[in-house]
Amino acid sequence: MTGSLKSVKSPAKSTLAIPWKKLRKVTGYQVQFCAKSNFKKGTIERKFKQKVTKTKVRPVKSKKKYYVRMRPYTKSGSKTYYGKWSKVKSVKIK
C-alpha cells in the first residue's frame, strides 16, 4: 500500500491544506510535514482515521516552504503495519 497525496495548497495566510486519496482496507493515515525536505528535524506528525481524507494545519510560518508526505497504516491486534510513503509534495505558505 502506498499513500497518495492530492495537491497540497496554502488557501490562506499561515495555513496548510493537505488532502489525500481515500484507501480501502486501512485503519488510518499518518501525515508528516516539515520545513526540511529530508524530514530529519522539526517534523510534525499526525494520525487520522480511515474516513478522514483531508486536514488543515495552522498556524505555520508564512513565506516558508513546507514538504508533506503521508502513508496508510493498518492495525492487527497490538501490531501496526505501515504502507509506503507517498511522493513528497511541497508548497510555499502565503
Coordinates of C-alpha atoms in Angstrom, one line a residue:
M1 CA 0.0 0.0 0.0
T2 CA 1.2 3.4 -0.9
G3 CA -0.2 6.8 0.2
S4 CA -1.4 9.3 -2.5
L5 CA -1.5 13.0 -1.8
K6 CA -3.6 15.3 -3.8
S7 CA -2.4 18.8 -4.5
V8 CA -1.1 20.4 -1.3
K9 CA -2.1 24.1 -1.0
S10 CA -1.9 27.2 1.1
P11 CA -5.5 28.5 0.9
A12 CA -5.0 31.4 3.4
K13 CA -2.2 33.1 5.3
S14 CA -0.3 30.8 7.7
T15 CA -2.5 27.8 6.6
L16 CA -1.5 24.5 5.1
A17 CA -4.3 22.3 3.4
I18 CA -3.4 18.6 3.0
P19 CA -5.9 16.4 1.1
W20 CA -5.2 12.7 0.2
K21 CA -7.0 9.8 -1.6
K22 CA -9.1 7.5 0.5
L23 CA -7.9 3.9 0.5
R24 CA -9.9 0.7 1.3
K25 CA -8.9 -1.8 4.0
V26 CA -6.8 0.6 6.1
T27 CA -7.1 1.7 9.7
G28 CA -5.9 5.2 9.1
Y29 CA -3.3 7.6 7.7
Q30 CA 0.0 9.0 9.0
V31 CA 0.8 12.5 7.7
Q32 CA 4.1 14.3 8.2
F33 CA 5.0 17.9 7.2
C34 CA 8.3 19.7 7.7
A35 CA 10.2 22.7 6.6
K36 CA 13.1 20.4 5.6
S37 CA 12.8 18.1 2.6
N38 CA 14.7 15.3 4.4
F39 CA 12.2 15.2 7.3
K40 CA 15.1 14.8 9.7
K41 CA 14.5 17.7 12.1
G42 CA 11.3 19.6 13.0
T43 CA 8.9 17.1 11.5
I44 CA 5.3 17.3 12.7
E45 CA 3.3 14.1 12.5
R46 CA -0.4 13.5 12.8
K47 CA -2.6 10.3 12.5
F48 CA -6.1 10.2 11.1
K49 CA -8.8 7.6 11.0
Q50 CA -9.7 5.9 7.7
K51 CA -12.8 8.1 7.0
V52 CA -10.7 11.4 7.1
T53 CA -9.3 12.5 3.8
K54 CA -8.0 16.0 4.4
T55 CA -6.7 18.3 7.1
K56 CA -5.8 21.9 7.6
V57 CA -2.8 22.9 9.7
R58 CA -2.4 26.3 11.3
P59 CA -0.5 28.3 12.2
V60 CA 2.5 27.6 10.0
K61 CA 5.1 30.2 9.2
S62 CA 4.2 32.5 6.3
K63 CA 6.5 32.8 3.3
K64 CA 8.2 29.5 4.1
K65 CA 8.2 26.3 2.0
Y66 CA 6.9 23.1 3.6
Y67 CA 7.2 19.5 2.5
V68 CA 4.4 16.9 3.0
R69 CA 4.1 13.1 2.8
M70 CA 1.7 10.5 4.0
R71 CA 1.2 6.8 4.3
P72 CA -1.6 4.4 5.2
Y73 CA -1.5 2.0 8.2
T74 CA -3.4 -1.0 9.4
K75 CA -3.7 -2.4 12.9
S76 CA -3.9 -6.1 13.6
G77 CA -4.1 -6.9 17.3
S78 CA -1.4 -4.9 19.0
K79 CA 0.8 -4.5 15.9
T80 CA 0.7 -1.6 13.4
Y81 CA 1.7 -2.1 9.8
Y82 CA 2.7 0.9 7.7
G83 CA 2.5 1.3 4.0
K84 CA 5.0 3.1 1.8
W85 CA 5.4 6.9 1.9
S86 CA 3.7 8.9 -0.8
K87 CA 5.7 11.1 -3.1
V88 CA 6.8 14.3 -1.2
K89 CA 4.8 17.4 -2.2
S90 CA 5.9 20.9 -1.4
V91 CA 4.0 24.2 -1.0
K92 CA 5.0 27.8 -0.2
I93 CA 2.8 29.3 2.5
K94 CA 1.0 32.6 1.9

